[in-house]
XYZ file of C-alpha atoms in Angstrom:
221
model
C 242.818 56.801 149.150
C 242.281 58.995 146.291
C 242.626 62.055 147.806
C 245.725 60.696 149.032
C 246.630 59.635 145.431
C 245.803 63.106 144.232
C 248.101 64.700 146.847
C 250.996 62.332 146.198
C 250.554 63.438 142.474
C 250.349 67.094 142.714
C 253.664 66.685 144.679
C 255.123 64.707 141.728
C 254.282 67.137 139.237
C 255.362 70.166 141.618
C 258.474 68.150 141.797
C 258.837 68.143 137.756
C 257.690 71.863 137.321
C 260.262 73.339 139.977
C 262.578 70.901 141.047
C 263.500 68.818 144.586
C 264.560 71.636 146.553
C 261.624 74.177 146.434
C 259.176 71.021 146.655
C 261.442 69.734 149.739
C 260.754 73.135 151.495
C 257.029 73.051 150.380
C 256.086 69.601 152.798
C 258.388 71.332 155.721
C 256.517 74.237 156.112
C 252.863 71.518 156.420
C 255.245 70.759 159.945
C 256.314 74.019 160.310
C 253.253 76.492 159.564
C 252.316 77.791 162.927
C 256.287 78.255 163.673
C 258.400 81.777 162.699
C 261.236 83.176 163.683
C 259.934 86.761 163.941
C 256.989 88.277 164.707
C 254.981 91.439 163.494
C 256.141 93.134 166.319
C 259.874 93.452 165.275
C 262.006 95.486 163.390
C 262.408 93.261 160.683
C 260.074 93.619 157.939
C 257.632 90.389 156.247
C 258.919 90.344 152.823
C 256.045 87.567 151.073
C 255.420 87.375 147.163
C 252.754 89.271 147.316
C 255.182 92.220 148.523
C 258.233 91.884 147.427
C 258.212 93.968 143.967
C 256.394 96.875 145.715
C 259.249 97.358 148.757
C 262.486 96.488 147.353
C 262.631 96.476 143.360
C 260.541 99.291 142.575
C 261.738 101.737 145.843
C 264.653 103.967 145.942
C 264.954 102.100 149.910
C 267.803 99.938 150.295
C 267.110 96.687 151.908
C 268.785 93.834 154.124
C 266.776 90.840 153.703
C 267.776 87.343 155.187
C 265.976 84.260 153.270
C 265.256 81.538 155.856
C 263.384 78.600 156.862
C 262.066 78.478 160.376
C 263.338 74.858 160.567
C 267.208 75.436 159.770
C 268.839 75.429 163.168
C 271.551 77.984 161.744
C 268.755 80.416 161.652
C 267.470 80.145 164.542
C 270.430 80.745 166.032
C 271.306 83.624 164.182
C 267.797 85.073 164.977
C 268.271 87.219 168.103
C 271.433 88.973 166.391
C 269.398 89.292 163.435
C 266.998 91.613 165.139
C 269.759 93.285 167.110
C 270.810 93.751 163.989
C 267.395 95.291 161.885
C 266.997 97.450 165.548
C 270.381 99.294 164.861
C 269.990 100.033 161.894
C 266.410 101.084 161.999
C 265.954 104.568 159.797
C 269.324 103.631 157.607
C 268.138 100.776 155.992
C 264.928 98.748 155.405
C 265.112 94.829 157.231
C 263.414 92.579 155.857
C 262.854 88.298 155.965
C 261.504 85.816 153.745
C 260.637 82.536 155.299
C 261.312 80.552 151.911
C 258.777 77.296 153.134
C 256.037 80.052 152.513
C 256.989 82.224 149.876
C 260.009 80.172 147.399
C 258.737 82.192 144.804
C 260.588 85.337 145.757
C 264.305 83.494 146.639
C 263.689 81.025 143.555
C 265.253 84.008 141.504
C 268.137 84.709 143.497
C 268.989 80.946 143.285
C 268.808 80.461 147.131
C 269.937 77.088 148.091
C 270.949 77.438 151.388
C 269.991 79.126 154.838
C 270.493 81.637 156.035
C 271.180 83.589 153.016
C 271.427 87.323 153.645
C 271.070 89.750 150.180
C 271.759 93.944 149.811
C 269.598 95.190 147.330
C 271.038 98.745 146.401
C 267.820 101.344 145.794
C 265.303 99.623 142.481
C 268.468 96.450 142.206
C 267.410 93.465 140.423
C 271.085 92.205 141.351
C 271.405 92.019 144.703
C 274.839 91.606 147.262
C 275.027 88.451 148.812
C 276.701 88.934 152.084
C 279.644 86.162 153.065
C 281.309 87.435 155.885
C 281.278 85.704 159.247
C 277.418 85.658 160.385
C 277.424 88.059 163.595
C 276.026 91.115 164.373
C 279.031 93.239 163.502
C 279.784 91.572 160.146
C 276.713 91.834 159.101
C 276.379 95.546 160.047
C 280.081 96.381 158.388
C 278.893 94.562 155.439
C 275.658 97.156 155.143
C 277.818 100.147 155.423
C 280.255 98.747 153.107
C 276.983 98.279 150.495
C 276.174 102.051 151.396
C 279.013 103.655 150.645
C 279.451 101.837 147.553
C 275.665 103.066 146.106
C 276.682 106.565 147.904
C 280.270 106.817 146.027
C 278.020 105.484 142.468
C 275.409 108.100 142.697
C 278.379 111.285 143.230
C 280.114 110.399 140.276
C 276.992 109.394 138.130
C 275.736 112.853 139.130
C 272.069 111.513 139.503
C 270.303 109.816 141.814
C 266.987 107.549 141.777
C 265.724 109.091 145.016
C 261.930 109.810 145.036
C 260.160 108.662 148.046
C 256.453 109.726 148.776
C 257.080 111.433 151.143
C 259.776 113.859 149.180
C 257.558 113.661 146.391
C 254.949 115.397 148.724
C 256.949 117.961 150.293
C 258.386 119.025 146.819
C 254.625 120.169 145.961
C 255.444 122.991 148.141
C 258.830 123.367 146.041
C 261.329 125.956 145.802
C 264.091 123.718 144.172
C 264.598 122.529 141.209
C 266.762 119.518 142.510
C 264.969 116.877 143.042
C 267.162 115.448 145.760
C 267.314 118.289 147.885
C 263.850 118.570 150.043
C 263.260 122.287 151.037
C 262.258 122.003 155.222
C 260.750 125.213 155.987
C 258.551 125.799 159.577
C 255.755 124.257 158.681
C 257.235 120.692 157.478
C 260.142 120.543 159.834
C 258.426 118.700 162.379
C 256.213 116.287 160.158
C 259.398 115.539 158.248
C 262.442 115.397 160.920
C 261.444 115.286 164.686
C 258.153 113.536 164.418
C 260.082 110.880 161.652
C 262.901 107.895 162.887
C 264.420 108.771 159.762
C 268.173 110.163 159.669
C 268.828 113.915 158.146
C 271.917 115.920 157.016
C 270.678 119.039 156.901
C 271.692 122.238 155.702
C 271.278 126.177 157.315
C 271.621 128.862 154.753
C 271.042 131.897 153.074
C 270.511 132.188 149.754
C 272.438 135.539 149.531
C 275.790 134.093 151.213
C 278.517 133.266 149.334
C 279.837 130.448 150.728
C 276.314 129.011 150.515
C 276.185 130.040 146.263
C 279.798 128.299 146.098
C 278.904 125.107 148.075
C 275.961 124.271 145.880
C 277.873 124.176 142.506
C 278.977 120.909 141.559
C 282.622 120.482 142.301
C 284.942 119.975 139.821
């Protein structure tokens, strides 16, 4: 009885210190722990408290995360298209979910309130997109592009760009650039860095001596 008691009270004062919904979602997932819509095997990326900051805020990646609970039958029917969708766009943009009856912590600040809830977070954004277009598999994937090209069009007429992953921050100890955007490929990292990666490249031939090539890398007017 007392430990009963003692439960029944921690779930009051959870109730005061956070409010109905996040406690609501709290006793579901006691019914629900052993159930998730995706596994580690997928495309779609774990997103938990413990590694939230470290993947999306504090990365130049972009992300597509989708904040569900494994109990919400419009998720579960949305699941399948869901990793249709992280598997086409796998190497453009991170996918990641949050099952909020584990981790309410990480949607509490993006004042989730209903599921599923699917954000954009641009490269280091605290203030995400919040998609609400018709949930399907194209939508979804128009409304990603749309979110690219809107961080792409920000960065050319900021002139700067936050870009800095480890793996350009390793390849530029080789340097022979001063831009910090542009990562010199040269035989012996051209492999490592573009056949052997799943990540996308534009990539450009030159000579340093050619003068199209001295034109086409001053800043346009």
């Amino acid at each position: 009885i007392n430990a009963e008691y003692m439960g029944i009270s921690s779930i009051l004062e959870q109730m005061q210190k956070q409010g109905f919904f996040f406690v609501f979602l709290m006793i579901l997932s006691m019914s629900y722990a052993d159930q998730d819509l995706y596994d580690t095997h997928s495309d779609i990326v774990k997103i938990t408290q413990s590694n939230f900051d470290s993947l999306v805020l504090t990365t130049p990646n972009m992300w597509l995360i989708e904040f569900y609970a494994p109990w919400c039958g419009h998720c579960k029917a949305f699941a399948n298209d869901f990793k249709t969708i992280a598997r086409s766009l796998k190497g453009v943009v991170n996918v990641g979910a949050v099952d909020m009856t584990k981790d309410q912590a990480v949607g509490a600040k993006y004042n989730i309130q209903g599921f599923p809830t699917i954000l954009f977070f641009g490269s280091r954004s605290e203030q995400p997109t919040t998609f609400n277009g018709q949930r399907n598999i194209d939508g979804v994937i128009s409304f990603v592009f749309e979110q690219m090209k809107s961080l792409v069009d920000k960065r050319k007429h900021s002139g700067g760009s936050d870009s800095g992953s480890k793996r350009q921050e390793s390849t530029k100890q080789e340097g022979s650039q001063d831009d910090k955007d542009v990562i010199v490929l040269t035989d012996a990292t051209f492999n490592a860095n573009v056949k052997d990666s799943n990540d996308l490249w534009i990539i450009e031939f030159y000579a340093p001596w050619f003068g199209h090539c001295l034109l086409y890398t001053s800043p346009s007017p």
